Amino acid sequence: MNVYDSQRMTDALAADGYVATDAIGEADLVLLNTCHIREKAAEKVYSELGRIREMKAERAHAGREMLIGVAGCVAQAEGAEIIRRSPAVDLVIGPQTYHRLPDVLARARGGEKIVETDYAIEDKFEHLPQPKRAEIIRRGVTAFLTVQEGCDKFCTFCVVPYTRGSEVSRPVAQIVAEAERLAQAGVREVTLLGQNVNAWHGEGENGEEWGLGRLLFRLAEIPGLARLRYTTSHPRDMDDELIAAHRDLPALMPYLHLPVQSGSDRILKAMNRRHTAKDYLTLLDRIRAARSDIALSGDFIVGFPGETDADFEATMDLVRQVNYASAFSFKYSPRPGTPGAEMADHVPEAVKDARLQRLQARVLDGFR
């Protein structure tokens, strides 16, 4: 999703005469596309800004301007605080306002420090840039296509509802038109994106309410599109039609990323996941019954506040039962403004480290 957002910024800037460069020292504009999910990722922004500040000073001595911008979810969450901590930053822009980049840059070049993070929810999909056919071709046969943004689940560990806003689904007509344009330019594989992509819903071409499964059936009809994928999903939004799409659509790749976070019902409740470990495992049984060769991946958080040895062992047992093809596992990281950060019984870092190593070893054992 961050790669897709970077492409959106590139497309928005192309009209202003900017072209991308792999050499940061040559850049007239440096944009950091940031993530706020974990503390380490957010803090890396400031260390990177320190390095770029020195480059900006060197360029200034040589009489060459370099603008520095911070984009993405750290920008959305921290806003003016970024400029306060790093005065070399010229602009801060949130993920819903990238279409305003040319105007923001014009003001920044005039010496104004800008924070551009306010947006209207209903405008989320009204200003997506449309890359030229040549640019689509240059990017190759795979492409990302956003269909949904935001999240209403409010897991107690997560900042996404606060940085990306509530769940909003992109209209069917926009999605189909973009997919057709991508296919006509030679794209053969499309990945549908959303913070909670399988919560997507909208009025279909037949006037009925569609879910993600029905949308996938429609996209599979587009000439030239040979492969379809989607990410990231929530277990509570896997309905019968989406499972049927995995069974009936050859174009839908036999892969599903379905985060669970913990195998302990007590911790799942504290996380506000609103499903149990049994609910999750039963759902996987239904999915595998529909598509026996499907590869599953998941997300895990170890060391959530109050997690005991028994809670962690329940997670280890779930991993053993599922036999994931891949997994993304992390130590719990308190995020400001989330309920989890205010909870008691935070787990010591040394315990988190040990549990993470054991979990990752268990996942690797499943690969052998």
Short mmCIF file of C-alpha atoms in Angstrom, two decimals, residues 260 262-265 268 276-285 288 294 296 300 310-325 359 362-363 365-367:
data_model
loop_
_atom_site.label_atom_id
_atom_site.label_comp_id
_atom_site.label_asym_id
_atom_site.label_seq_id
_atom_site.Cartn_x
_atom_site.Cartn_y
_atom_site.Cartn_z
CA VAL A 260 -5.31 -13.13 13.42
CA SER A 262 -3.16 -13.93 18.67
CA GLY A 263 -4.35 -17.46 19.38
CA SER A 264 -5.62 -16.56 22.86
CA ASP A 265 -9.30 -15.72 23.20
CA LEU A 268 -8.22 -11.35 21.20
CA THR A 276 -12.25 -16.18 18.81
CA ALA A 277 -9.46 -18.53 17.82
CA LYS A 278 -12.09 -21.18 17.06
CA ASP A 279 -13.98 -18.73 14.82
CA TYR A 280 -10.77 -18.12 12.89
CA LEU A 281 -9.88 -21.79 12.54
CA THR A 282 -13.43 -22.70 11.48
CA LEU A 283 -13.28 -19.98 8.82
CA LEU A 284 -9.98 -21.37 7.52
CA ASP A 285 -11.56 -24.82 7.28
CA ARG A 288 -9.60 -24.62 2.48
CA ILE A 294 -4.63 -22.03 -0.98
CA LEU A 296 -2.29 -18.64 3.91
CA PHE A 300 0.91 -11.83 14.83
CA ALA A 310 -0.38 -19.50 28.53
CA ASP A 311 -1.75 -16.86 26.11
CA PHE A 312 1.43 -17.01 24.07
CA GLU A 313 1.35 -20.82 23.98
CA ALA A 314 -2.19 -20.58 22.55
CA THR A 315 -0.75 -18.51 19.70
CA MET A 316 1.98 -21.09 19.15
CA ASP A 317 -0.66 -23.81 19.01
CA LEU A 318 -2.72 -21.89 16.44
CA VAL A 319 0.34 -21.45 14.22
CA ARG A 320 0.99 -25.19 14.42
CA GLN A 321 -2.60 -25.98 13.43
CA VAL A 322 -2.76 -23.55 10.49
CA ASN A 323 0.66 -24.26 8.93
CA TYR A 324 1.08 -20.81 7.34
CA ALA A 325 2.93 -20.31 4.07
CA LEU A 359 7.11 -17.71 17.27
CA ARG A 362 7.64 -22.16 14.89
CA VAL A 363 6.52 -20.50 11.67
CA ASP A 365 9.27 -25.12 11.16
CA GLY A 366 6.01 -25.17 9.22
CA PHE A 367 7.89 -24.37 6.00
#
